[in-house]
PDB file of C-alpha atoms and ligand atoms in Angstrom:
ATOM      1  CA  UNK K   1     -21.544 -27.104  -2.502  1.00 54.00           C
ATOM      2  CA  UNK K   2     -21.858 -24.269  -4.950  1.00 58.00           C
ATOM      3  CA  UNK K   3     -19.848 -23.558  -7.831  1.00 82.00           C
ATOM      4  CA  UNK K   4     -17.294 -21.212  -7.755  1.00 96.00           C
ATOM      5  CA  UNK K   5     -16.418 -19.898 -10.977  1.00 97.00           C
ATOM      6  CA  UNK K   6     -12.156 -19.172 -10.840  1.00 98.00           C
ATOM      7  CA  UNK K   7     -11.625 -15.859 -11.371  1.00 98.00           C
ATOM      8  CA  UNK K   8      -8.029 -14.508 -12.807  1.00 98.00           C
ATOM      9  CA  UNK K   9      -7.661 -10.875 -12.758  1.00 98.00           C
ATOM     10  CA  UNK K  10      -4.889  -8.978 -13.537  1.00 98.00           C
ATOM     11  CA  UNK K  11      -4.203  -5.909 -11.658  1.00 98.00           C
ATOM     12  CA  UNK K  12      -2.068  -3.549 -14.092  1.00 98.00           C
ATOM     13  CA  UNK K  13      -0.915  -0.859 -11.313  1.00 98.00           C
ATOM     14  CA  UNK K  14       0.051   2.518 -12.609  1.00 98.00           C
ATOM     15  CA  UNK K  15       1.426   0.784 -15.744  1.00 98.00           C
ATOM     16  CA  UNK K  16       0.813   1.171 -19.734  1.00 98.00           C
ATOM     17  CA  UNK K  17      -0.464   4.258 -21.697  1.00 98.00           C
ATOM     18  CA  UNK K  18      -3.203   3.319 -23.954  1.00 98.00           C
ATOM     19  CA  UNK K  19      -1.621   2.315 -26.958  1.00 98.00           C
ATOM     20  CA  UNK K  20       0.069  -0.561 -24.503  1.00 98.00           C
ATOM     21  CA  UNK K  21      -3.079  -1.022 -22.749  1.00 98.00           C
ATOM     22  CA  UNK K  22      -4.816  -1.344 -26.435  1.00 98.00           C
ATOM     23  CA  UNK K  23      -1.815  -3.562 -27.807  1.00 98.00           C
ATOM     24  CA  UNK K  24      -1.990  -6.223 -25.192  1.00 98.00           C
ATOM     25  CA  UNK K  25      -5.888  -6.593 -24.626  1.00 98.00           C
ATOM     26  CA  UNK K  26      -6.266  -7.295 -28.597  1.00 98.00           C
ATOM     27  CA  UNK K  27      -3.454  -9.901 -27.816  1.00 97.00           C
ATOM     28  CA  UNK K  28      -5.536 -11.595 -24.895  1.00 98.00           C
ATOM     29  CA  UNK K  29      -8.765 -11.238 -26.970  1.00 97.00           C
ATOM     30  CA  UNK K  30      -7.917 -13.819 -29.842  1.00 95.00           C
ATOM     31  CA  UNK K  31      -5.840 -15.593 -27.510  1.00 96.00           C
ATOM     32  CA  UNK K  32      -8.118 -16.436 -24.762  1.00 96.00           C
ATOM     33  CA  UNK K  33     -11.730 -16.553 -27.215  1.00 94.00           C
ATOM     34  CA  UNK K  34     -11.747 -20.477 -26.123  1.00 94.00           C
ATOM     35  CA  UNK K  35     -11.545 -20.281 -22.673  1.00 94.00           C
ATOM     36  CA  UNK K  36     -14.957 -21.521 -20.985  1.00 90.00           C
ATOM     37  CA  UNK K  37     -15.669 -22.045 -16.649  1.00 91.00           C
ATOM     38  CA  UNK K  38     -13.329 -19.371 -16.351  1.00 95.00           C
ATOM     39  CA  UNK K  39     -13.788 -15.440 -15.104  1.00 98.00           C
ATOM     40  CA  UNK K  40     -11.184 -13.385 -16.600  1.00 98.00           C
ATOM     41  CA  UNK K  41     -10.768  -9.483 -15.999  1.00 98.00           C
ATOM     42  CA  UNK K  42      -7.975  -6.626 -16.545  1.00 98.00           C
ATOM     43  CA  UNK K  43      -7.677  -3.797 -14.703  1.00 99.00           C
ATOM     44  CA  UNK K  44      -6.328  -0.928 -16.252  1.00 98.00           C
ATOM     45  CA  UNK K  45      -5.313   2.355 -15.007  1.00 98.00           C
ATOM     46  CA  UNK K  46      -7.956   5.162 -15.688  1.00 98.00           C
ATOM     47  CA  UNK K  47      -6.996   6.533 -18.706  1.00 98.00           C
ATOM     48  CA  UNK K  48      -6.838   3.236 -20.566  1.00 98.00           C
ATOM     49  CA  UNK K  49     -10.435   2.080 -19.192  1.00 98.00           C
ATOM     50  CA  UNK K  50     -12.377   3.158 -22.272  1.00 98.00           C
ATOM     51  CA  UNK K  51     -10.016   2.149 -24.829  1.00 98.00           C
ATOM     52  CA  UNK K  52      -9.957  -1.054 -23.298  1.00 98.00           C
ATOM     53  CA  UNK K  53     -14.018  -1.628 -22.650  1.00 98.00           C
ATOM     54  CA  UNK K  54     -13.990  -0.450 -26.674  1.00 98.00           C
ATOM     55  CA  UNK K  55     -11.454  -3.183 -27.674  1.00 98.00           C
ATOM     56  CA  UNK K  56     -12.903  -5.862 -25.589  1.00 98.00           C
ATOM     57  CA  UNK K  57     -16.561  -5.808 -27.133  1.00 93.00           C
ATOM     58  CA  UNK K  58     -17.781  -9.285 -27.598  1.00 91.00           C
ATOM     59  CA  UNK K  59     -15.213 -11.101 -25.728  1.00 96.00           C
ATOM     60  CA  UNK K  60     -15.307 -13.322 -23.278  1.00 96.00           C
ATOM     61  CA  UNK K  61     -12.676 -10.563 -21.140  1.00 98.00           C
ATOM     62  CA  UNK K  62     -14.306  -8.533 -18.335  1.00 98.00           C
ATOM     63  CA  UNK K  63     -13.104  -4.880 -17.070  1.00 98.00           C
ATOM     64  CA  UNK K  64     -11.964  -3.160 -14.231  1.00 98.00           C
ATOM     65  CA  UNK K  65     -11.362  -0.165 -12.439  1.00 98.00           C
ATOM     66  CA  UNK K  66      -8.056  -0.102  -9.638  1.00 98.00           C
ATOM     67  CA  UNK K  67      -9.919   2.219  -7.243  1.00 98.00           C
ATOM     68  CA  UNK K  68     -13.169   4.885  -7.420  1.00 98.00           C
ATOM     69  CA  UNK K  69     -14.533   7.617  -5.008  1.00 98.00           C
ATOM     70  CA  UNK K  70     -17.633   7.234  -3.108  1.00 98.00           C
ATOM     71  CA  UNK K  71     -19.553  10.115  -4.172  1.00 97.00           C
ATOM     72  CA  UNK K  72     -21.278  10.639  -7.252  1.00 95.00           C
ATOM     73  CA  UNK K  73     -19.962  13.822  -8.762  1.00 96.00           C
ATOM     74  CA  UNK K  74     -18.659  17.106  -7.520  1.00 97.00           C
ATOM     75  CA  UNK K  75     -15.493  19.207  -5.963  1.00 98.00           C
ATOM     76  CA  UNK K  76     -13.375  15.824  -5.609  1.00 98.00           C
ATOM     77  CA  UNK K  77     -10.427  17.273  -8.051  1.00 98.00           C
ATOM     78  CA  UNK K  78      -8.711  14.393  -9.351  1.00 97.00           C
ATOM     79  CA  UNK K  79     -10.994  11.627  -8.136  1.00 98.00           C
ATOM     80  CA  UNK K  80     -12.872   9.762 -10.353  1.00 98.00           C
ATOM     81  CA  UNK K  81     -17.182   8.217  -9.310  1.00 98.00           C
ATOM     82  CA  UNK K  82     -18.950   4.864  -9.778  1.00 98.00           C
ATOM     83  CA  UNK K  83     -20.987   6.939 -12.543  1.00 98.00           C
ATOM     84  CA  UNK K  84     -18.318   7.411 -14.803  1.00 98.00           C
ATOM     85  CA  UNK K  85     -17.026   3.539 -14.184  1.00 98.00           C
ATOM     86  CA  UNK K  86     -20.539   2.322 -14.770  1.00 98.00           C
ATOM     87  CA  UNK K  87     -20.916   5.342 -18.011  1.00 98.00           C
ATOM     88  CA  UNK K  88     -17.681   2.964 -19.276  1.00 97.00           C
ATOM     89  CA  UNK K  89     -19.090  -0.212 -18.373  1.00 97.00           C
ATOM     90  CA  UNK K  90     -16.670  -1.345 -15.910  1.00 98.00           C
ATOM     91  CA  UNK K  91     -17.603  -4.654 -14.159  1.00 98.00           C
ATOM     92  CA  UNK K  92     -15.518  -4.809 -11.265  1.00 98.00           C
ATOM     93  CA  UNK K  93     -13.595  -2.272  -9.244  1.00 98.00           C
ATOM     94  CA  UNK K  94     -10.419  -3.103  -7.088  1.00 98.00           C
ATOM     95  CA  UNK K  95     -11.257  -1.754  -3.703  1.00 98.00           C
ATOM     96  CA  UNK K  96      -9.090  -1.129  -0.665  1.00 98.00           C
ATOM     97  CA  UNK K  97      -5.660  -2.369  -2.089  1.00 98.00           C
ATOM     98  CA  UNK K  98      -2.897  -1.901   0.046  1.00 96.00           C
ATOM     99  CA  UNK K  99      -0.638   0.632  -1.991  1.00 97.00           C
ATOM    100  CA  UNK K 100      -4.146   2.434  -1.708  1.00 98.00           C
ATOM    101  CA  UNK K 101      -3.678   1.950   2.251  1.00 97.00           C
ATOM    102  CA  UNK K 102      -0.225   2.799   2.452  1.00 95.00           C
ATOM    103  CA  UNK K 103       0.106   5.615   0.014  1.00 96.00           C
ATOM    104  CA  UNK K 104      -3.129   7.110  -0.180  1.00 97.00           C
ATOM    105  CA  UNK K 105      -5.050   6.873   3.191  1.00 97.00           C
ATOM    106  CA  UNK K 106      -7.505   4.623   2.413  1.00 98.00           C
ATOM    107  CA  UNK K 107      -9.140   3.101   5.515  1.00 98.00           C
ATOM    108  CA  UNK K 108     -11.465   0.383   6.354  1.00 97.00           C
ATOM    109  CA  UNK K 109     -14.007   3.133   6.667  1.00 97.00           C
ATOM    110  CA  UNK K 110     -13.357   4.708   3.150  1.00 98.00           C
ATOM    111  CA  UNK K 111     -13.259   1.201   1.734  1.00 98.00           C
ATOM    112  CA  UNK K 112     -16.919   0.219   3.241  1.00 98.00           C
ATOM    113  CA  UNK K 113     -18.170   3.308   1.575  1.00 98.00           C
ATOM    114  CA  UNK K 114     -16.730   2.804  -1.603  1.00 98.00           C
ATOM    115  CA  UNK K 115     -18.127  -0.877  -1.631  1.00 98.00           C
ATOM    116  CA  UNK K 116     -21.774   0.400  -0.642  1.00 97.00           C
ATOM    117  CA  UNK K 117     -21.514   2.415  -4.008  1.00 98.00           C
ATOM    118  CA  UNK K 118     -20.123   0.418  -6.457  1.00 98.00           C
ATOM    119  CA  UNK K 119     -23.465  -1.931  -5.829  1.00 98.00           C
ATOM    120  CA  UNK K 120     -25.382   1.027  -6.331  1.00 97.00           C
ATOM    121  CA  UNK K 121     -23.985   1.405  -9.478  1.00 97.00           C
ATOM    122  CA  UNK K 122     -24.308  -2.464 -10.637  1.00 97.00           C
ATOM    123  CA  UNK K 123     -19.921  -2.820 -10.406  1.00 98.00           C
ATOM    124  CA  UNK K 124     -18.663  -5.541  -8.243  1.00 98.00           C
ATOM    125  CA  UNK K 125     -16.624  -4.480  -5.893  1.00 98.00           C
ATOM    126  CA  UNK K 126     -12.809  -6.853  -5.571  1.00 98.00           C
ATOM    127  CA  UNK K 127     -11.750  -6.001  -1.763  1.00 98.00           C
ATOM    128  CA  UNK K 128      -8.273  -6.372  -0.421  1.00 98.00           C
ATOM    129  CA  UNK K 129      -7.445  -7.470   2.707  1.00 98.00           C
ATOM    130  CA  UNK K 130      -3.860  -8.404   4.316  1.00 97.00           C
ATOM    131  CA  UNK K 131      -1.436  -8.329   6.797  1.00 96.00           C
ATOM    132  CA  UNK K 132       2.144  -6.525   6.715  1.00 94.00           C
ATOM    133  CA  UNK K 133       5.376  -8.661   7.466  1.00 92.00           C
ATOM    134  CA  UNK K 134       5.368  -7.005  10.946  1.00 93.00           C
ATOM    135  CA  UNK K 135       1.659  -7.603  11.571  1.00 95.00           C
ATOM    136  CA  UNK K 136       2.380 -11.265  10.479  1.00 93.00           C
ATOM    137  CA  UNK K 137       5.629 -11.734  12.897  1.00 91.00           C
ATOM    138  CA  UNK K 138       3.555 -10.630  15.687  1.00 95.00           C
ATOM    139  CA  UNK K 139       0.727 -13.361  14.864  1.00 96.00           C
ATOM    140  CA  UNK K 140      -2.113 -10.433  14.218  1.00 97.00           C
ATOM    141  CA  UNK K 141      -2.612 -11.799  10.416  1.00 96.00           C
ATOM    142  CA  UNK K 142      -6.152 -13.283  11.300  1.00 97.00           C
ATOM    143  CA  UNK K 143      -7.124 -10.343  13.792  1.00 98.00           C
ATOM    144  CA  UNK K 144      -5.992  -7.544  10.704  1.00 97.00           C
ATOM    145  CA  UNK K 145      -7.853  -9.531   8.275  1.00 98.00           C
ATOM    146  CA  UNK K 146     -10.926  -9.963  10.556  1.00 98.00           C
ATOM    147  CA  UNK K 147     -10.932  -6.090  11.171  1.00 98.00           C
ATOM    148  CA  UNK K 148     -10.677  -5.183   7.768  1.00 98.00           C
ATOM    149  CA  UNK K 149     -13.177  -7.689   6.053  1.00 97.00           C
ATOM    150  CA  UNK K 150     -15.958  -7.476   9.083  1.00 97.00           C
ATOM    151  CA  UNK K 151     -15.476  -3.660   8.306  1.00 98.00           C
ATOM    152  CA  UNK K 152     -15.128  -3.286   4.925  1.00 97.00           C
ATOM    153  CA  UNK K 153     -18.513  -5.310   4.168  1.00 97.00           C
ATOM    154  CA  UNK K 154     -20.494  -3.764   7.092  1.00 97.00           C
ATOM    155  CA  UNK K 155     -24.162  -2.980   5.740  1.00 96.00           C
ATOM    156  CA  UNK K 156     -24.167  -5.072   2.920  1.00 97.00           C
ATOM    157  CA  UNK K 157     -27.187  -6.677   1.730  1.00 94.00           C
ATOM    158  CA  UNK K 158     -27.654 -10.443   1.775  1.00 90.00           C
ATOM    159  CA  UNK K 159     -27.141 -10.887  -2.339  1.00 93.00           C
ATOM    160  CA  UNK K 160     -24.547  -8.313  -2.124  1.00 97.00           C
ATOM    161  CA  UNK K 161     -22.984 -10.059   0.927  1.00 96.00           C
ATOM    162  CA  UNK K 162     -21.961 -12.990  -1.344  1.00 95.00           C
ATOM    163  CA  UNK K 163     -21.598 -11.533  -4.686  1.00 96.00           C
ATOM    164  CA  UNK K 164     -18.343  -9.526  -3.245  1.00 97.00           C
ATOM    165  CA  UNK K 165     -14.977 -10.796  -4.207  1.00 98.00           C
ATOM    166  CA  UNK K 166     -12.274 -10.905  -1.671  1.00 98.00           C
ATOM    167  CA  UNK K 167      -8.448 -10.654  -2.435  1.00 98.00           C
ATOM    168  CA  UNK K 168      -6.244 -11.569   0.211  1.00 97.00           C
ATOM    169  CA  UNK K 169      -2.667  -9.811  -0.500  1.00 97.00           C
ATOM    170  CA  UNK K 170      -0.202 -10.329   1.848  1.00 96.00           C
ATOM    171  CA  UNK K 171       1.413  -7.075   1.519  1.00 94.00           C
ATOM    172  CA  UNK K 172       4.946  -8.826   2.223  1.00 90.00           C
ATOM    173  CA  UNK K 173       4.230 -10.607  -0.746  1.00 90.00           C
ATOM    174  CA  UNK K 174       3.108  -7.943  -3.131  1.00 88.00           C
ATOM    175  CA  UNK K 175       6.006  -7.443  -5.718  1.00 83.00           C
ATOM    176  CA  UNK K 176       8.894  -8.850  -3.914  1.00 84.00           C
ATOM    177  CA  UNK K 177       8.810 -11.970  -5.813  1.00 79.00           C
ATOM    178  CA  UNK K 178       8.278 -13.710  -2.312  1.00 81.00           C
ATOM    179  CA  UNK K 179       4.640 -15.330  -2.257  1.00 82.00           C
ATOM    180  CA  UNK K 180       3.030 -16.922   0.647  1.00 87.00           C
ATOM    181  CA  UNK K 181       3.260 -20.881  -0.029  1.00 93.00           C
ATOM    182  CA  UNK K 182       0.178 -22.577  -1.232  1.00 94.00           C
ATOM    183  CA  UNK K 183      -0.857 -23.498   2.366  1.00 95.00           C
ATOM    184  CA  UNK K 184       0.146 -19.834   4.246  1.00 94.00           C
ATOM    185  CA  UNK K 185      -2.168 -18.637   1.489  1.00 96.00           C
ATOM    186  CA  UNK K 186      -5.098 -21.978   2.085  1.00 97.00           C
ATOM    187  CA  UNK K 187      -5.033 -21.346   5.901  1.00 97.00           C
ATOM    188  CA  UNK K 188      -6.032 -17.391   5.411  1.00 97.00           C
ATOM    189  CA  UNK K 189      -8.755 -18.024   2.569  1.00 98.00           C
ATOM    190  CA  UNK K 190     -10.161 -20.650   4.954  1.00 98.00           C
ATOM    191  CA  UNK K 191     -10.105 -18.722   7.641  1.00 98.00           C
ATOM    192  CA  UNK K 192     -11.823 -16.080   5.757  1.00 98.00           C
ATOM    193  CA  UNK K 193     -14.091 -19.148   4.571  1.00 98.00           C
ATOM    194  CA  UNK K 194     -14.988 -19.575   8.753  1.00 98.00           C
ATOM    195  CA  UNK K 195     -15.428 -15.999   9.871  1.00 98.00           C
ATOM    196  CA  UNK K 196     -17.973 -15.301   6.338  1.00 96.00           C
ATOM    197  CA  UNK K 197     -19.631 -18.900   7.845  1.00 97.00           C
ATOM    198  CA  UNK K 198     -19.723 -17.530  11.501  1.00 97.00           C
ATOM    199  CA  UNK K 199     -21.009 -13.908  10.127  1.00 96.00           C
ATOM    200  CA  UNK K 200     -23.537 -14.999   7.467  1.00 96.00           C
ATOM    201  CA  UNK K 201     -23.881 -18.718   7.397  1.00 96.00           C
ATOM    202  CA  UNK K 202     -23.436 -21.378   5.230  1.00 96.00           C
ATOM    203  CA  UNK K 203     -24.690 -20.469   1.865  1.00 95.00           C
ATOM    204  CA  UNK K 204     -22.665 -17.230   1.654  1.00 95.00           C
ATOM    205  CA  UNK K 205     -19.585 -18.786   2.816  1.00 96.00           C
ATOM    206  CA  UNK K 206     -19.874 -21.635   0.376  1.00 96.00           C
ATOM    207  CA  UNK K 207     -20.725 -18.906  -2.627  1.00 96.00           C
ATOM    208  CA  UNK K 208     -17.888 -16.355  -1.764  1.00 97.00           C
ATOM    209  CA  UNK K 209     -15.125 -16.378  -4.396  1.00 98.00           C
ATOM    210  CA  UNK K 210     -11.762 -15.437  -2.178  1.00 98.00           C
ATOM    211  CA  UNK K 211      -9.007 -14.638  -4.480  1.00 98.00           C
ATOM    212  CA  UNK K 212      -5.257 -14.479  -3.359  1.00 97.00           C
ATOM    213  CA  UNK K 213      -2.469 -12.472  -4.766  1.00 96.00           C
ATOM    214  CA  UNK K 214       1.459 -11.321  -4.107  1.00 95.00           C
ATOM    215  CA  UNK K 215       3.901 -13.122  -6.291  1.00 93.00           C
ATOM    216  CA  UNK K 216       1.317 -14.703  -8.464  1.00 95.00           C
ATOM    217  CA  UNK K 217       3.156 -16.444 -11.875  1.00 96.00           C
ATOM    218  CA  UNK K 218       2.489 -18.876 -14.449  1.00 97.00           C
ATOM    219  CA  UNK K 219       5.039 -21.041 -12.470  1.00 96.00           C
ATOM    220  CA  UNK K 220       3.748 -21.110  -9.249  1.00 95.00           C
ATOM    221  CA  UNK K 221      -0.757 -20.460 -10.241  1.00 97.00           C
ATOM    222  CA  UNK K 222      -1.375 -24.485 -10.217  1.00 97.00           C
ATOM    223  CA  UNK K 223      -0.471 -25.072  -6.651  1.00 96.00           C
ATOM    224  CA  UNK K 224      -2.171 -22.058  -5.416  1.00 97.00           C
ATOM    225  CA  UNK K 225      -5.101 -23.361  -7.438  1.00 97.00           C
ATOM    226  CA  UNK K 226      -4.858 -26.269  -5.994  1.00 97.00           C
ATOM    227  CA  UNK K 227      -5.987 -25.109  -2.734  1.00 97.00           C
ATOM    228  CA  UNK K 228      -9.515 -25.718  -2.322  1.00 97.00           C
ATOM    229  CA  UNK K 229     -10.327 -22.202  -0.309  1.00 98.00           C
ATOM    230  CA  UNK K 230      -8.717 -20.162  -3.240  1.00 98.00           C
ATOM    231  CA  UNK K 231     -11.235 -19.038  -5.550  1.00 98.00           C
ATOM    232  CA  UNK K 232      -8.535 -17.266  -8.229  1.00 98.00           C
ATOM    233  CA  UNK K 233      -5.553 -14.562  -8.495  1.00 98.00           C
ATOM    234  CA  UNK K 234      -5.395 -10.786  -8.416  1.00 98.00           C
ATOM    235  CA  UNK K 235      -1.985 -10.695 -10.141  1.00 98.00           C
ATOM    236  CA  UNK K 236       0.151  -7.918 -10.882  1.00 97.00           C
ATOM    237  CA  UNK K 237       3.621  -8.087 -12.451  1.00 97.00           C
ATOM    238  CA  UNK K 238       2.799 -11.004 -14.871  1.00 97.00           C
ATOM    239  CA  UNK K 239      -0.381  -9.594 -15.925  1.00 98.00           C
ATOM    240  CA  UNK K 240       1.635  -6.794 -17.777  1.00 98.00           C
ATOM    241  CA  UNK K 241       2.896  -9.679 -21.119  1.00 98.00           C
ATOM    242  CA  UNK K 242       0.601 -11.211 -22.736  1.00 98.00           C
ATOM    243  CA  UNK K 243       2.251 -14.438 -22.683  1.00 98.00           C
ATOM    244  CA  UNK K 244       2.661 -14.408 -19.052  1.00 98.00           C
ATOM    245  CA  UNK K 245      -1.346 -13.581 -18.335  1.00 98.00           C
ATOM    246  CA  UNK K 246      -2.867 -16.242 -21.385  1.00 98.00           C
ATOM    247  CA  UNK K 247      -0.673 -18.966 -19.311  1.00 97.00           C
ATOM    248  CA  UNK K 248      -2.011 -17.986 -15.688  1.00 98.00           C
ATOM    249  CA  UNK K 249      -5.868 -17.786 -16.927  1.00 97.00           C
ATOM    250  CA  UNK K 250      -4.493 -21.434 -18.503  1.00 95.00           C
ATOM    251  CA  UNK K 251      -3.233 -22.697 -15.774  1.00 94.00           C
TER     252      UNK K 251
HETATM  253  P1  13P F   1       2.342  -8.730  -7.858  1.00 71.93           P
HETATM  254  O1  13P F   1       1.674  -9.865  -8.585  1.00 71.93           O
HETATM  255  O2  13P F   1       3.167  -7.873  -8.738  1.00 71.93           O
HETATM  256  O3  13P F   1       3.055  -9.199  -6.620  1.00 71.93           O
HETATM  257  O4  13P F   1       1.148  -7.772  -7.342  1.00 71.93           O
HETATM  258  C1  13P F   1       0.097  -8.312  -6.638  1.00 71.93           C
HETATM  259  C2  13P F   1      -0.950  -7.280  -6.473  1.00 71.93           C
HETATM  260  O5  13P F   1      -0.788  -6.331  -5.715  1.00 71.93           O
HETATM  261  C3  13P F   1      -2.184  -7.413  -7.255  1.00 71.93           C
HETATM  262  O6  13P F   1      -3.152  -6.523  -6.844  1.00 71.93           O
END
């Protein structure tokens, strides 16, 4: 079976002016230099991007944007394009999270178009997928997550097919302190696993790196990393202190 390289990424939310931003990469620069078989990315908010990228030259720490528009340039006040992520040299981009949903209309549509681009521009795209509380209670997890995934990659190339990263974020479990237990989490990633193996075969399913977050902390990473369909964490809260991020990438 292929590989999968764990990948921790910390997902800072509308959190931390620059001199923050600046202040706690330099901290996870000297203190993560060792770490080897082991993806590690911050996501900043916008205006700390560049700072960031600048401060983590030569380090072993990748970057992030939390969301991008699909087109290029233009009359799109307040949006920001894959040019000027890729112009910063942002690796990844967080696509289709769901305070992006909730809050700001995103839609499986808008999220398939987004992802399209961001290959265009050489940035990975991270998409998130998950059910609410209410979706869950009425047993429409899997069918919500099938929706938004078969969706949301529609039109993908083969090499792009696998090279996406999927986060599933129960949204019940996003910032409440309440995560899904190690096997609520395992039996989504593995059914994402099946439906990538029933949509694209073997190969991609095998090379897909599913990530899960909601809750993540250094207390509670091992188990979830334990699972064997759980690629990684797209963590939030405890990505914000140093301390708290060097011990989940250690976990
Ligand atoms: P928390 O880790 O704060 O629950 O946030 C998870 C998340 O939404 C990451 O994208």
């Amino acid at each position: 079976m292929a590989k999968r390289v764990p990948l921790i990424a910390g997902n800072w939310k509308m959190n931390k002016t620059v001199k923050e931003s600046v202040e706690l990469v330099l901290a996870l620069k000297q203190k993560l230099s060792d770490v080897k078989e082991r993806e590690i990315l911050v996501c900043p908010p916008y205006t700390s991007l560049y700072a960031v990228k600048e401060n983590l030259k030569n380090s072993n720490i990748k970057v992030g944007a939390q969301n991008m528009y699909f087109e290029k340039s233009g009359a799109f006040t307040g949006e920001i394009s894959p040019l000027m992520l890729k112009d910063i040299g942002c690796d990844y981009v967080i696509i289709g999270h769901s305070e992006r949903r909730q809050y700001f209309g995103e839609t499986d549509d808008s999220v398939n178009k987004k992802m399209k681009v961001a290959f265009e521009n050489g940035i990975t795209p991270i998409v998130c997928v998950g059910e609410t509380l209410q979706q869950r209670e009425k047993n429409e997890a899997f069918s919500v997550i099938e929706k938004q995934i078969k969706i949301g990659v529609a039109g993908l190339s083969g090499d792009q097919i696998t090279k996406v990263v999927i986060a599933y974020e129960p949204v019940w479990a996003i910032g409440t302190g309440k995560t899904a237990s190690p096997q609520q989490a395992e039996e989504i990633h593995a059914f994402i696993r099946k439906l990538y193996f029933e949509m694209y075969g073997k190969d991609s399913s095998e090379a897909i790196r599913i990530l899960y977050g909601g809750s993540v902390k250094p207390d509670n990473i091992s188990e979830i990393m334990k699972q064997p369909n759980i690629d990684g964490g797209l963590i939030g809260g405890a990505a914000l202190k140093a301390d708290d991020f060097i011990k989940l990438v250690s976990y």
